[in-house]
Short mmCIF file of C-alpha atoms in Angstrom, two decimals:
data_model
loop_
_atom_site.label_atom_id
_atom_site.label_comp_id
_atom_site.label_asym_id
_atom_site.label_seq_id
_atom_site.Cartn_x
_atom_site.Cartn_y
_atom_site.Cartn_z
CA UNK A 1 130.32 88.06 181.68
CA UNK A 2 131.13 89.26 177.85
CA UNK A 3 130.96 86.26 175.41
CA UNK A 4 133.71 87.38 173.15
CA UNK A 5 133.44 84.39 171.14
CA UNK A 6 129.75 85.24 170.33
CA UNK A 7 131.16 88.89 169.74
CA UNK A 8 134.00 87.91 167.66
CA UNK A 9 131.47 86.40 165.53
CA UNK A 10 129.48 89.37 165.37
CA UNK A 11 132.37 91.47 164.36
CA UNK A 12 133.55 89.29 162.03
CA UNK A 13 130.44 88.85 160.20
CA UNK A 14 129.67 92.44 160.10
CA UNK A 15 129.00 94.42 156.96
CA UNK A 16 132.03 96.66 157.66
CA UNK A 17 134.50 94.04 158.58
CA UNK A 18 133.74 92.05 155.68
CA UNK A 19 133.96 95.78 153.80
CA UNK A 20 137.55 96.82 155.44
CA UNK A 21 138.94 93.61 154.81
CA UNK A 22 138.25 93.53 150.36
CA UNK A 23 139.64 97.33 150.45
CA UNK A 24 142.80 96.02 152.61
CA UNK A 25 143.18 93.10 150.14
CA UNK A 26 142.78 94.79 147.31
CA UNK A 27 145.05 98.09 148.29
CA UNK A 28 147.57 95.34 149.39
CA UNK A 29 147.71 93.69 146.07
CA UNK A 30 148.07 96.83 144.48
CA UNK A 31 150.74 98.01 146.06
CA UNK A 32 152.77 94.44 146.60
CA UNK A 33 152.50 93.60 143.09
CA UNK A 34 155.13 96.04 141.57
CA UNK A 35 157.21 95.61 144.69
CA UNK A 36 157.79 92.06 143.84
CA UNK A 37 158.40 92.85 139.81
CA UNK A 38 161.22 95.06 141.17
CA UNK A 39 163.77 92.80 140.61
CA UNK A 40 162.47 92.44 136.76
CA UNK A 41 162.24 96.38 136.21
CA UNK A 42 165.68 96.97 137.85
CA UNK A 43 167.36 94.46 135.78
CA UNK A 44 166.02 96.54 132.62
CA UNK A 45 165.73 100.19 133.21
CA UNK A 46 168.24 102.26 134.65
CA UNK A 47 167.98 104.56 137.72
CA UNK A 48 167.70 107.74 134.91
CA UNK A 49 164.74 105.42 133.60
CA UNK A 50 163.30 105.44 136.87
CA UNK A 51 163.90 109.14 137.23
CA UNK A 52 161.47 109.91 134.42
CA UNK A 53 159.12 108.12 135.24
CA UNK A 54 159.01 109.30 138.65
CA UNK A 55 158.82 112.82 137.22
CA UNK A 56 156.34 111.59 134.77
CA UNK A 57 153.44 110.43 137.58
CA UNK A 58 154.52 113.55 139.64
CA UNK A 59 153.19 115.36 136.98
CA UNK A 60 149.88 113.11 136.13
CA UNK A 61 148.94 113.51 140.31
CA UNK A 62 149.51 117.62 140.45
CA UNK A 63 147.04 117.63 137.47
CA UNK A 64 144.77 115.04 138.07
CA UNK A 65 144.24 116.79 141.76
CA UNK A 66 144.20 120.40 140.22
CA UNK A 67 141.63 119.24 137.56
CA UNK A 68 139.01 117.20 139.89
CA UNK A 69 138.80 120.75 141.26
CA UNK A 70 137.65 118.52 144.78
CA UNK A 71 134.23 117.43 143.23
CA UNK A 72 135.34 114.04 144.40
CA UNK A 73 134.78 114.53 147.27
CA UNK A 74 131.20 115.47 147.39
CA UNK A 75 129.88 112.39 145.95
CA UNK A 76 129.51 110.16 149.05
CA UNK A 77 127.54 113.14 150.12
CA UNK A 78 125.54 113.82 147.23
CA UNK A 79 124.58 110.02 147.21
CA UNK A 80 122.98 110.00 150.57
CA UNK A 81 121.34 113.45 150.06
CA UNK A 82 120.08 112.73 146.02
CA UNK A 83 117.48 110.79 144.43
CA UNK A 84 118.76 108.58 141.89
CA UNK A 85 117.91 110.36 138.85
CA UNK A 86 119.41 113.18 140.64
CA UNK A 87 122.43 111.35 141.69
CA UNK A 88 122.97 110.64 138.04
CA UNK A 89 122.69 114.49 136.87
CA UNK A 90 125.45 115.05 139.55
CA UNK A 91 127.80 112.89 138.43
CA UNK A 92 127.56 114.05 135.27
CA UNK A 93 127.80 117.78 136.00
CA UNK A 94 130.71 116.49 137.95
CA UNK A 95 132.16 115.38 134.84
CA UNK A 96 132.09 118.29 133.15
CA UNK A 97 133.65 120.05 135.24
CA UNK A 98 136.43 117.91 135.50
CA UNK A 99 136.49 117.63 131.74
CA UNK A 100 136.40 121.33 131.36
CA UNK A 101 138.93 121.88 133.66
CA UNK A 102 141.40 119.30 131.78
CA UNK A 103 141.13 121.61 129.12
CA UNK A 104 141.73 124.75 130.45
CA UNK A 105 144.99 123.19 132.61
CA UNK A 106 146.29 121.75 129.09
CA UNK A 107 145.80 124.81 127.20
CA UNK A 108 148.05 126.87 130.19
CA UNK A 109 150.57 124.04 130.02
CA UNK A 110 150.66 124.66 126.21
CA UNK A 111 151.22 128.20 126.50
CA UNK A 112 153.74 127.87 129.35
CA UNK A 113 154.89 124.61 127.97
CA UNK A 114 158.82 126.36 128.04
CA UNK A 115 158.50 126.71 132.26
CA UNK A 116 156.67 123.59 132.54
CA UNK A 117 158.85 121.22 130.88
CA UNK A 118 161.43 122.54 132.34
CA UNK A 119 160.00 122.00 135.50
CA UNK A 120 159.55 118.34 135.01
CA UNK A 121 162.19 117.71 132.66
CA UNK A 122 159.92 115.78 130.80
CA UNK A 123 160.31 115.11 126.69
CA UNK A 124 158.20 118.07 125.15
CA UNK A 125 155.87 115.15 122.54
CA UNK A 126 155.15 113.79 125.05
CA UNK A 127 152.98 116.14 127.43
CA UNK A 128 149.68 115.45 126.20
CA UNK A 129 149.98 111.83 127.61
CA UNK A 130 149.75 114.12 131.21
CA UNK A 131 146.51 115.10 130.18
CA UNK A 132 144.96 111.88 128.65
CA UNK A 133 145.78 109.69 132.31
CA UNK A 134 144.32 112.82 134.08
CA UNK A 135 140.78 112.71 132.53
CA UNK A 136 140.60 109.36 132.48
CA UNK A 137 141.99 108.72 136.62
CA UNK A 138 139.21 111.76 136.99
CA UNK A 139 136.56 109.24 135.28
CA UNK A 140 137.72 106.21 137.29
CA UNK A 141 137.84 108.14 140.45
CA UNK A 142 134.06 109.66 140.22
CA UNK A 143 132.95 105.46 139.79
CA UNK A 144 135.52 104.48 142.65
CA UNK A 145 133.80 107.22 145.01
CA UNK A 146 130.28 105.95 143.54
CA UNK A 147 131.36 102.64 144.52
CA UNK A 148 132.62 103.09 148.52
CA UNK A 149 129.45 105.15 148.54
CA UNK A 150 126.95 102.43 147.21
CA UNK A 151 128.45 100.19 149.58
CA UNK A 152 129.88 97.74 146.82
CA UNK A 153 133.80 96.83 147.73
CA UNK A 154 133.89 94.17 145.67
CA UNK A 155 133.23 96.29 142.59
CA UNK A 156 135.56 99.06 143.71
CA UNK A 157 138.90 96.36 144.14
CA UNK A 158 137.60 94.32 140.87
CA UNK A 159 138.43 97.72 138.83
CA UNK A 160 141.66 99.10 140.81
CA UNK A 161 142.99 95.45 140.40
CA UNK A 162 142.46 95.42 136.59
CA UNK A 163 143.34 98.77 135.91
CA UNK A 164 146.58 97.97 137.73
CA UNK A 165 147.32 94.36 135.87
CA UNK A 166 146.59 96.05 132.54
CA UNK A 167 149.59 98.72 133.56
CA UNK A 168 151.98 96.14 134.63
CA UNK A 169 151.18 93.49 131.95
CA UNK A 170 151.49 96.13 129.30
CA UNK A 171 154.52 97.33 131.19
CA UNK A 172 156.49 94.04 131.56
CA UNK A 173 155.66 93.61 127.90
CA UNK A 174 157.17 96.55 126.74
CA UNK A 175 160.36 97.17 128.92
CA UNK A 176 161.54 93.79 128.93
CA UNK A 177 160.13 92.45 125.54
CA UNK A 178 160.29 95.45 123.36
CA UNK A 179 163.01 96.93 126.00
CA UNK A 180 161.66 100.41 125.70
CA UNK A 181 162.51 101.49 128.98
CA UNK A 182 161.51 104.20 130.39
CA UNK A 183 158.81 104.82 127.31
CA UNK A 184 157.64 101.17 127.94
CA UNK A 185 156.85 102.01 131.98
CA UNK A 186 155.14 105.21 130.77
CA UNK A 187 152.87 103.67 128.19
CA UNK A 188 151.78 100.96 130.92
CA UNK A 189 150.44 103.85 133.05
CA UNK A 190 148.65 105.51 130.31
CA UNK A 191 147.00 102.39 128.95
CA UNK A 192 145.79 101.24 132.82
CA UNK A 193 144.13 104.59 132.78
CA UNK A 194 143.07 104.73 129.40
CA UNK A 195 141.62 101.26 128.91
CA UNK A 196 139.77 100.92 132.29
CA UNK A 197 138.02 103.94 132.09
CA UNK A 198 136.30 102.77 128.58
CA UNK A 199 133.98 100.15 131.61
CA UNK A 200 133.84 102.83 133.77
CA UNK A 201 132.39 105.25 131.28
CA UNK A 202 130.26 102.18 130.09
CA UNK A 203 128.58 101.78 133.33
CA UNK A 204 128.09 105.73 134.24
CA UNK A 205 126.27 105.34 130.41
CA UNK A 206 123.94 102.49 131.69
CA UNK A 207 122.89 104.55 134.75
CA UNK A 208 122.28 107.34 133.02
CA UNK A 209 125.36 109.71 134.11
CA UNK A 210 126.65 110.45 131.00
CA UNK A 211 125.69 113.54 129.00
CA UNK A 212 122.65 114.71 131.25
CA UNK A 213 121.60 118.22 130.71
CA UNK A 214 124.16 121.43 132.17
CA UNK A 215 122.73 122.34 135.78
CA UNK A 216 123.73 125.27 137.08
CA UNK A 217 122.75 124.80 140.67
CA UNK A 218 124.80 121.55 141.30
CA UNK A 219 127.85 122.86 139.06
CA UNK A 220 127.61 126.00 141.95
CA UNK A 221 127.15 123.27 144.70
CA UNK A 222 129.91 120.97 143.56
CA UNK A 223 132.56 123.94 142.85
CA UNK A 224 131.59 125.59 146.17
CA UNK A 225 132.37 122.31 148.36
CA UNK A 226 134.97 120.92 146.45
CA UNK A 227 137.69 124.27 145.41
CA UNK A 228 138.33 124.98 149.28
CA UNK A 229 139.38 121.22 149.25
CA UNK A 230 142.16 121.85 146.49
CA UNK A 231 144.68 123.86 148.89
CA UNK A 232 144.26 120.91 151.42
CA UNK A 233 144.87 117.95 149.08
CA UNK A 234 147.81 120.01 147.25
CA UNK A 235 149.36 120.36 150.49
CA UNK A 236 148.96 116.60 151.16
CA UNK A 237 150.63 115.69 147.70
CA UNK A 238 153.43 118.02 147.96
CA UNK A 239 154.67 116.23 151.66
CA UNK A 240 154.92 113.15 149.33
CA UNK A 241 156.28 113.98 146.20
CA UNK A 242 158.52 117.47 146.65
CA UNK A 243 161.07 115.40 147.60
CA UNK A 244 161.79 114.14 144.49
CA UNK A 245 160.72 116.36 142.28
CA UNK A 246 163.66 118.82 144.81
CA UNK A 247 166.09 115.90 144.21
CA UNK A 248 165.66 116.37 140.41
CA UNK A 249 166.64 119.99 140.52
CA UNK A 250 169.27 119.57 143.27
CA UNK A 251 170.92 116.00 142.58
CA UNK A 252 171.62 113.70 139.48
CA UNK A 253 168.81 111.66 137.56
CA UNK A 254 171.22 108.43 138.58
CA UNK A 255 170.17 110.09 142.53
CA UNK A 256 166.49 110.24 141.67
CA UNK A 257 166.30 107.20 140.07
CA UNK A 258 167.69 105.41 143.18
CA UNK A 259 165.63 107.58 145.36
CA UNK A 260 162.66 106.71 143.70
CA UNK A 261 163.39 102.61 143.72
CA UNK A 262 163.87 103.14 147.46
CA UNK A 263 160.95 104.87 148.14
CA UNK A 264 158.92 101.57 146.46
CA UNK A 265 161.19 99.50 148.82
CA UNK A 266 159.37 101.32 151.77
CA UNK A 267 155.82 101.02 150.24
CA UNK A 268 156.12 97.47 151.63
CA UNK A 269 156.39 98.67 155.11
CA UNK A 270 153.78 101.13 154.61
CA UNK A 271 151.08 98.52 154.19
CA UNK A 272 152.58 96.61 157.21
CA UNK A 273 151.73 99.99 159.24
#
């Protein structure tokens, strides 16, 4: 006869429940936190407000996907397969690439800055923030996939969580203190970015995966597994965010501002499921 109190316990005091349970935590806070300041960013910007802002991280996820040219995605791999000093050359040839690529997307986007503002509809001084939040998700991301492939949860939801107060607090502060609107919401995504990747390049420094020397063979290896990745993560981003970048071209901003508060509404129900 199964003793499913004995393997309740088991389960429960697993490695990978205990794991599962700090990502669903921390994912939950993230996402739960600016559904309940809703009420406070509704009261102060208006649904154009919301429109450029939705326009605005629209923007920061088609680059931050096209420059991580899928290296990400090789580094739960490259961790079981590497040495440590090895490990620590990848990432950084990782960053380089990502870093180089930044550049070359922001020098296109300069050139075709007409089309691609118009595009987005997004103020023209303003397009090098796109760039800035792009690097530095790319840096937080390569330590978040070091993290979930070291095992260390804890670590991983201890640097989502800040980087997420630090873009609400300075958020908060700005559109209903300095009532900046949508400039104030903006500015608290680029400084949740900005700021948190500052530890994150601190502790690639202390293990020795910043600045290693240019190797050709793992800038081949990560390029050749990670570009066939692009078309597949593209994909996955445009079935959630054509819709309103469509509505922006095909409806009001007043439309796609409400849109776009809805669409939080329903990120409540989407943890639930």
């Amino acid at each position: 006869m199964i003793d499913f109190t004995r393997v309740f316990h088991r389960v429960v005091g697993s490695r990978l429940f205990k794991a599962s349970s700090i990502y669903m935590v921390g994912y939950g806070l993230k996402r739960i936190v600016p559904f309940l300041l809703l009420p406070v960013m509704t009261a102060y910007l208006t649904p154009e407000d919301y429109a450029v802002v939705a326009l605005f991280s629209i923007f920061i996820a088609i680059v931050t996907m096209v420059t991580s040219c899928g290296v990400l995605s090789s580094v739960s791999l490259e961790y079981l397969n590497k040495s440590e000093g090895d490990f620590a050359v990848y990432l950084s040839n990782c960053l380089l690439i990502m870093a180089v690529a930044t550049g070359l997307v922001a020098g296109v986007s300069l050139l075709l800055s007409d089309w691609v503002l118009s595009l987005f509809r997004i103020p023209g001084n303003w397009l090098w923030t796109v760039f800035l939040v792009a690097i530095c998700t790319n840096i937080l991301n390569l330590v978040f996939y070091t993290f979930q492939a070291a095992h260390r949860p804890l670590a991983f939801i201890i640097l989502l969580l800040c980087m997420t107060l630090i873009e609400i607090s300075v958020s908060v502060f700005l559109v209903v203190g300095q009532e900046m609107h949508w400039q104030g919401r903006v500015i608290g995504l680029i400084m949740g970015a900005s700021l948190m990747s500052i530890p994150a390049l601190i502790w690639l420094y202390r293990h020795k995966a910043l600045l290693r020397p240019v190797n050709p063979d793992m800038v081949k290896a990560a390029l050749i597994f990670g570009l066939p990745l692009v078309p597949h993560y593209a994909a996955m981003l445009l079935s959630t965010m054509s819709d309103r970048l469509l509505l922006d071209h095909l409806a009001t901003r007043t439309e796609l501002g409400i849109y776009t508060v809805a669409f939080q509404l329903s990120s409540v129900v989407y943890i639930l499921i």
